[in-house]
Short mmCIF file of C-alpha atoms and ligand atoms in Angstrom, two decimals:
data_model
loop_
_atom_site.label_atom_id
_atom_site.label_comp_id
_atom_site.label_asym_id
_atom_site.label_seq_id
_atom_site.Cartn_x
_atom_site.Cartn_y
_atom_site.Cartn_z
CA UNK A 260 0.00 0.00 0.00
CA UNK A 261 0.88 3.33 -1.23
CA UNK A 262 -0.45 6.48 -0.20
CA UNK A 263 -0.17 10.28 -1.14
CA UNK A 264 -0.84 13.00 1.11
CA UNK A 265 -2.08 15.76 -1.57
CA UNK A 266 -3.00 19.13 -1.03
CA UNK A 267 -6.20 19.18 -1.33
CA UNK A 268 -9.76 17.01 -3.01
CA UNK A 269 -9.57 18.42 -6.45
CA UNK A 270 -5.81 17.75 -6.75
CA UNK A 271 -6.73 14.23 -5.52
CA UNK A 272 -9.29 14.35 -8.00
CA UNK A 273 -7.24 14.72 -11.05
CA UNK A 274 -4.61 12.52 -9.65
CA UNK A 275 -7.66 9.54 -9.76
CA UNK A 276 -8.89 10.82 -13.04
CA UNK A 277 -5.48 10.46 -14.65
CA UNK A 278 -4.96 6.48 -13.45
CA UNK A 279 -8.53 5.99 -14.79
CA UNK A 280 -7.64 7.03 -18.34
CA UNK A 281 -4.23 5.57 -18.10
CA UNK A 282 -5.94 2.44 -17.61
CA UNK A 283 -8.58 2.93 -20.72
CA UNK A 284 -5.53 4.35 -23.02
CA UNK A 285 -3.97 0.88 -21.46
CA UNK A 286 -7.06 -1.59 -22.07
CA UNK A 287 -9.87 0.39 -23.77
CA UNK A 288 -11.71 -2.56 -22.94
CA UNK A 289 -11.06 -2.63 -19.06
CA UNK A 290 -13.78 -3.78 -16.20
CA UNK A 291 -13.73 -0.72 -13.86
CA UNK A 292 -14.78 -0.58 -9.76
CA UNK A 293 -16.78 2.41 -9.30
CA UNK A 294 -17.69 3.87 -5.08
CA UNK A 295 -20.29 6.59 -4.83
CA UNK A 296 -20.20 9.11 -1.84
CA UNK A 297 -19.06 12.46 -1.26
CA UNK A 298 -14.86 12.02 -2.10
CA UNK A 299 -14.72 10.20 -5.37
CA UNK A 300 -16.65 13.36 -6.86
CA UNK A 301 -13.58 15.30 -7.52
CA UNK A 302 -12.07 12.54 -9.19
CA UNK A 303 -15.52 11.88 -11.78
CA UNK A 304 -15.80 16.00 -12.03
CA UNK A 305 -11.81 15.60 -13.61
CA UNK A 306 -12.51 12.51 -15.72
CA UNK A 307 -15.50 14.65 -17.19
CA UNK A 308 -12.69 17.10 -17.84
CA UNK A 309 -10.17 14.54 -19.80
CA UNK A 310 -13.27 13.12 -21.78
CA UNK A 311 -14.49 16.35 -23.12
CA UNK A 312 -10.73 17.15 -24.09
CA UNK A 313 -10.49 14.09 -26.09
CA UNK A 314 -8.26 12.43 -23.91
CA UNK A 315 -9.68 9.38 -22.55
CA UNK A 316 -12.54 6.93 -24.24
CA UNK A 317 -14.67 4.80 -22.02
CA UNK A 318 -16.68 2.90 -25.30
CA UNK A 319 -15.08 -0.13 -24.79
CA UNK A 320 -15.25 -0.36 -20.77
CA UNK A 321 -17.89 -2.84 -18.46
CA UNK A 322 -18.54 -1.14 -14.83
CA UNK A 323 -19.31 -2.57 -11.66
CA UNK A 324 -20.40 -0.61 -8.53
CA UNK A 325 -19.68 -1.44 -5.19
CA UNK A 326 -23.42 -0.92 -3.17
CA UNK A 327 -26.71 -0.47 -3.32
CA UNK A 328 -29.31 0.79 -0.91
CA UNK A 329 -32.11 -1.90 -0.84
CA UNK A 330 -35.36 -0.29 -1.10
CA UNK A 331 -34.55 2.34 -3.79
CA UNK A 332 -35.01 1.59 -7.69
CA UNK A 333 -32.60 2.47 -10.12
CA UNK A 334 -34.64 6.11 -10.76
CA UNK A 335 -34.67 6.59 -6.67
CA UNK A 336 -32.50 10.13 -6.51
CA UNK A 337 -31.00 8.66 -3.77
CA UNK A 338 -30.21 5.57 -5.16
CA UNK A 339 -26.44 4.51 -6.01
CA UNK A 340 -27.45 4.18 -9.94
CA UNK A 341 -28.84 7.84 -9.67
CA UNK A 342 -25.75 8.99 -8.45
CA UNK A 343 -23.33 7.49 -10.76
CA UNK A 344 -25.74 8.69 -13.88
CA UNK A 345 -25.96 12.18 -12.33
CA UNK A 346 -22.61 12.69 -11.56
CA UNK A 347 -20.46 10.27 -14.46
CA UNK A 348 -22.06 8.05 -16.64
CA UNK A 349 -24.51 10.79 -18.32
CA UNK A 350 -21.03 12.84 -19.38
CA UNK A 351 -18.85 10.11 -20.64
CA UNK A 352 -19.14 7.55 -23.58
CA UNK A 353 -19.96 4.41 -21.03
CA UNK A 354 -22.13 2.39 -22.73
CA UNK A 355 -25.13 2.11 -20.58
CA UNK A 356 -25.79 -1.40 -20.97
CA UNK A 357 -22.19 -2.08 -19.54
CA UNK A 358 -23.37 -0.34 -16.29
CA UNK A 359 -23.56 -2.83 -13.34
CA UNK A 360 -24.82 -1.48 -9.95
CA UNK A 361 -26.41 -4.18 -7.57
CA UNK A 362 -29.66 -4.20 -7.34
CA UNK A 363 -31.14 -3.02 -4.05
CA UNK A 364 -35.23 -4.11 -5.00
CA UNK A 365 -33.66 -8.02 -5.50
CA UNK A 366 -36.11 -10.66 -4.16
CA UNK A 367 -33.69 -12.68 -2.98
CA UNK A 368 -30.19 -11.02 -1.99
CA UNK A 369 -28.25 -13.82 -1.61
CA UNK A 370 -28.94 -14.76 -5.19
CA UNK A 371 -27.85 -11.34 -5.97
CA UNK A 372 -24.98 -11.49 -4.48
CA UNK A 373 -24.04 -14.87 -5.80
CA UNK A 374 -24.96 -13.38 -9.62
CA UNK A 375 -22.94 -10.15 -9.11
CA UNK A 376 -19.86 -11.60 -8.37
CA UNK A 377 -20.00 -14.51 -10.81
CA UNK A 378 -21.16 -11.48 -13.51
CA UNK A 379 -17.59 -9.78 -12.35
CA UNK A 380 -15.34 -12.92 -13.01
CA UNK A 381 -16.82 -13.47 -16.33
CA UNK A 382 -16.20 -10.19 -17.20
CA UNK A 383 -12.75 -10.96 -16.64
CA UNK A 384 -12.23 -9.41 -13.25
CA UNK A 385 -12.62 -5.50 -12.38
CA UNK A 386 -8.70 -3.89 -13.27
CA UNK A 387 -9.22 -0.61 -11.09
CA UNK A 388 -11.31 0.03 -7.86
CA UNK A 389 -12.13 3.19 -6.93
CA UNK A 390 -12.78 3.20 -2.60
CA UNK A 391 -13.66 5.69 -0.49
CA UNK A 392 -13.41 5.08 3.39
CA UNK A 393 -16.31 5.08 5.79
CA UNK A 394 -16.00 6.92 9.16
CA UNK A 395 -15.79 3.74 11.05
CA UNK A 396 -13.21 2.45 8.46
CA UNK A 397 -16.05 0.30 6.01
CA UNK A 398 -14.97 -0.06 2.21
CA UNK A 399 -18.09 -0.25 0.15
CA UNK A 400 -21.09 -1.18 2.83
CA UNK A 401 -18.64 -3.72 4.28
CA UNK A 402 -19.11 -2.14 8.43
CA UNK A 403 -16.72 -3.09 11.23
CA UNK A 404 -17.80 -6.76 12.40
CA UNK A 405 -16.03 -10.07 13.56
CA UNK A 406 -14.92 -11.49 9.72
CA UNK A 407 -14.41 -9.93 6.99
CA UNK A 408 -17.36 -11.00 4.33
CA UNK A 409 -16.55 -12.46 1.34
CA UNK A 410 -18.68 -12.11 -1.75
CA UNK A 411 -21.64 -9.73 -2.55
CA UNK A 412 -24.05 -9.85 0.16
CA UNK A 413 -26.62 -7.67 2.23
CA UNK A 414 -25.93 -5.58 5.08
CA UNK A 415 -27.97 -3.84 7.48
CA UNK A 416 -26.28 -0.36 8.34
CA UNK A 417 -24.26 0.24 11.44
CA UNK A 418 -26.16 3.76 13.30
CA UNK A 419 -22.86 5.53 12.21
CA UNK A 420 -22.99 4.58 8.82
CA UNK A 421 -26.57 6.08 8.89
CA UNK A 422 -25.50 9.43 10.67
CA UNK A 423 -22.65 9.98 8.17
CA UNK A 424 -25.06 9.54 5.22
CA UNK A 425 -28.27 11.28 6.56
CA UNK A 426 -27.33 14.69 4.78
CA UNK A 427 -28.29 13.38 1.86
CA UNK A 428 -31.64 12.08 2.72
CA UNK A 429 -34.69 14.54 4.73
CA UNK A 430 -33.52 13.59 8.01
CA UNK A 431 -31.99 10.00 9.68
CA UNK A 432 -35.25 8.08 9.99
CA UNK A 433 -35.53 8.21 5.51
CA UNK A 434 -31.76 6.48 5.26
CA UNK A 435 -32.25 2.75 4.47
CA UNK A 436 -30.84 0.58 7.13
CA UNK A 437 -30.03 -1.95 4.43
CA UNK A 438 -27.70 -2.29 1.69
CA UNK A 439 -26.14 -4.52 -0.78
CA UNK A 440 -22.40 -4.31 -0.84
CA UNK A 441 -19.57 -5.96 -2.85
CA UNK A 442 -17.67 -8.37 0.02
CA UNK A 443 -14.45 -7.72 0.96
CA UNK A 444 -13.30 -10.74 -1.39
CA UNK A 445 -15.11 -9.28 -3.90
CA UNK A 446 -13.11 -5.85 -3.55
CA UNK A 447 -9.72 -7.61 -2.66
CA UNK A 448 -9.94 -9.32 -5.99
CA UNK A 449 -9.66 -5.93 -8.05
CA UNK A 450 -6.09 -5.98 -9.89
CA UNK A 451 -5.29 -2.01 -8.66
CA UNK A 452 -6.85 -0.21 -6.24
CA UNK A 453 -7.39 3.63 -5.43
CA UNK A 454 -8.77 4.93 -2.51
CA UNK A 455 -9.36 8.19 -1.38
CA UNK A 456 -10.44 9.64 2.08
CA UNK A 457 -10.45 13.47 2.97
CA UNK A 458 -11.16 16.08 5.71
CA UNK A 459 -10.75 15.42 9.75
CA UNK A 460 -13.30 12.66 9.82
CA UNK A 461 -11.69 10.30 8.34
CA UNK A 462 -8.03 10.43 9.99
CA UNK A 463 -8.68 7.36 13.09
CA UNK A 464 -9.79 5.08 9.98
CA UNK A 465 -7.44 6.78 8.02
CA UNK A 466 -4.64 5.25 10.60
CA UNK A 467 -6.76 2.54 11.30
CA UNK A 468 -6.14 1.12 8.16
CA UNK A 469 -2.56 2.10 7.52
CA UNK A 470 -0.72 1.93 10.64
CA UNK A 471 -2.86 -0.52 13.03
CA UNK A 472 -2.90 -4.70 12.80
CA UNK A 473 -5.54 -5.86 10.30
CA UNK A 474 -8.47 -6.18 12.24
CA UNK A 475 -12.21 -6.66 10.27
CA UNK A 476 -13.34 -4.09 12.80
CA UNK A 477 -11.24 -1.67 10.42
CA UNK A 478 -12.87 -3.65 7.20
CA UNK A 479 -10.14 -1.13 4.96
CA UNK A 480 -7.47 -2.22 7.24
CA UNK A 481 -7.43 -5.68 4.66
CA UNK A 482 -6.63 -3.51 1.69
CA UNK A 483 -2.79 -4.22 3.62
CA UNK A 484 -2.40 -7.79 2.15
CA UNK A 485 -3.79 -6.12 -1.45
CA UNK A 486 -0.54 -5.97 -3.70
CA UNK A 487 -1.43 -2.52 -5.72
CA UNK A 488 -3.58 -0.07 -3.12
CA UNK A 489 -2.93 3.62 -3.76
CA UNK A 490 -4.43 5.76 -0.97
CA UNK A 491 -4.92 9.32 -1.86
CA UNK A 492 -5.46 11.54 1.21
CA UNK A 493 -5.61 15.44 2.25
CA UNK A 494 -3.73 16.80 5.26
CA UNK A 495 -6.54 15.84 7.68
CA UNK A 496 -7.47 12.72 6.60
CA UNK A 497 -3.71 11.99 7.45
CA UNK A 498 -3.02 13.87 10.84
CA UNK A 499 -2.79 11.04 12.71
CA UNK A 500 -0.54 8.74 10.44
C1 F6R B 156 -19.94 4.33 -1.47
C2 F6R B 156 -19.34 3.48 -0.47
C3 F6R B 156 -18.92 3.98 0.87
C4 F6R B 156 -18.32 5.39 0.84
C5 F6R B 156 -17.93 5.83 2.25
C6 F6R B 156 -17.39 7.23 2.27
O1 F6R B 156 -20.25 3.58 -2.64
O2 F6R B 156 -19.21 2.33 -0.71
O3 F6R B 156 -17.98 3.08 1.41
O4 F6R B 156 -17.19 5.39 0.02
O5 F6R B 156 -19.04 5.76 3.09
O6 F6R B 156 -18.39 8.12 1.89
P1 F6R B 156 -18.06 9.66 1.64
O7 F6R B 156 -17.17 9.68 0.46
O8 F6R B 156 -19.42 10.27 1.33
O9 F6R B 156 -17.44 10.18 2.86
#
């Protein structure tokens, strides 16, 4: 594990953007990990950028989200498919029927899970993850717990996980306590990894999963046995490394 201590989200931001279209201009026809959340938007604001300038070509690319809030459809504006539309998929050349986000309205989640990550391997495998880092130290939904989970699998949310994300919704009581989330396995399988975490929040997980013994009550805390992690960080996110 690598990481960069950068000066500040946007720099991070075109940092991320420039691996993703290094790895396009490297295998136009790459499988790539997409997080949703407040830090990688940066990063999909600067790959906007480099697509409009010509630079990078996403026509040939399948993509694979990490999570899903079960309850919302696909149109939900709080869903995870909503967000990566609004915020990346509507501006670059993705073709739409390469778009993979779990779905959160499955009847039966297990089978879901099961599906998504057998739909990932036969794809070949996902070359580049993009992470962000929870509060409590969760990659994708995966919260602090006893093991780490393996493959693609429903969660119910820990009552942090719900207070960090309740600016998005009305108030705390309209969050979904459940998700779908790519496993740990299912993450630690990627080929390269980027992960980004920013502002004062994040610095005990930051350390957590940098400095401390792997523990799955840091879930990112794995990403130390992954051979290509890349950890992108501001000054506070790293003021306690
Ligand atoms: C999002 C995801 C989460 C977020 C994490 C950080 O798809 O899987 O793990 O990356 O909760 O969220 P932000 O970036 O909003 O602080």
């Amino acid at each position: 594990m690598v990481y960069y201590v950068k000066k500040d989200a946007d720099t991070i931001g075109k940092a991320i953007a420039s691996l993703f279209t290094a790895q396009v201009l490297k295998k136009p026809d790459s499988v790539l990990g997409f997080a949703t959340g407040s830090s990688p938007i940066p990063a999909y604001q600067a790959m906007i950028e480099l697509y409009k300038q010509g630079v990078a070509d996403y026509s040939g690319v399948t993509t694979y989200n990490l999570d899903e809030y079960c309850g919302l459809s696909h149109d939900h504006d709080q869903s995870y498919h909503y967000f990566m539309m609004h915020n990346l998929f509507n501006f670059i050349n993705v073709p739409h029927d390469r778009i993979h986000v779990p779905n959160g309205l499955a009847s039966d989640f297990d089978a879901e899970g099961k599906a998504y990550d057998a739909a990932i391997d036969a794809a070949g495998g996902i070359e580049l993850q993009i992470l962000g880092l929870g509060n409590n130290g969760h990659i994708g939904f995966n919260e602090p717990c006893d093991v780490y989970p393996q493959i693609t699998h429903k969660v119910t949310l820990t009552a942090s996980t719900i207070e960090a994300n309740k600016r998005f919704f009305a108030s705390a009581d309209e969050v979904p306590k459940f998700a779908i989330t790519m496993g740990i396995g299912t993450i630690m399988k990627a080929r390269s990894i980027v992960l980004v975490a920013t502002g004062k929040a994040k610095a005990a997980a930051v350390k957590a999963m940098i400095k401390d013994d792997p523990t799955p009550n840091c879930p990112a805390s794995i990403l130390q046995f992954h051979p290509s992690v890349t950890v992108f960080l501001d000054a506070d996110a790293a003021s306690m490394l």
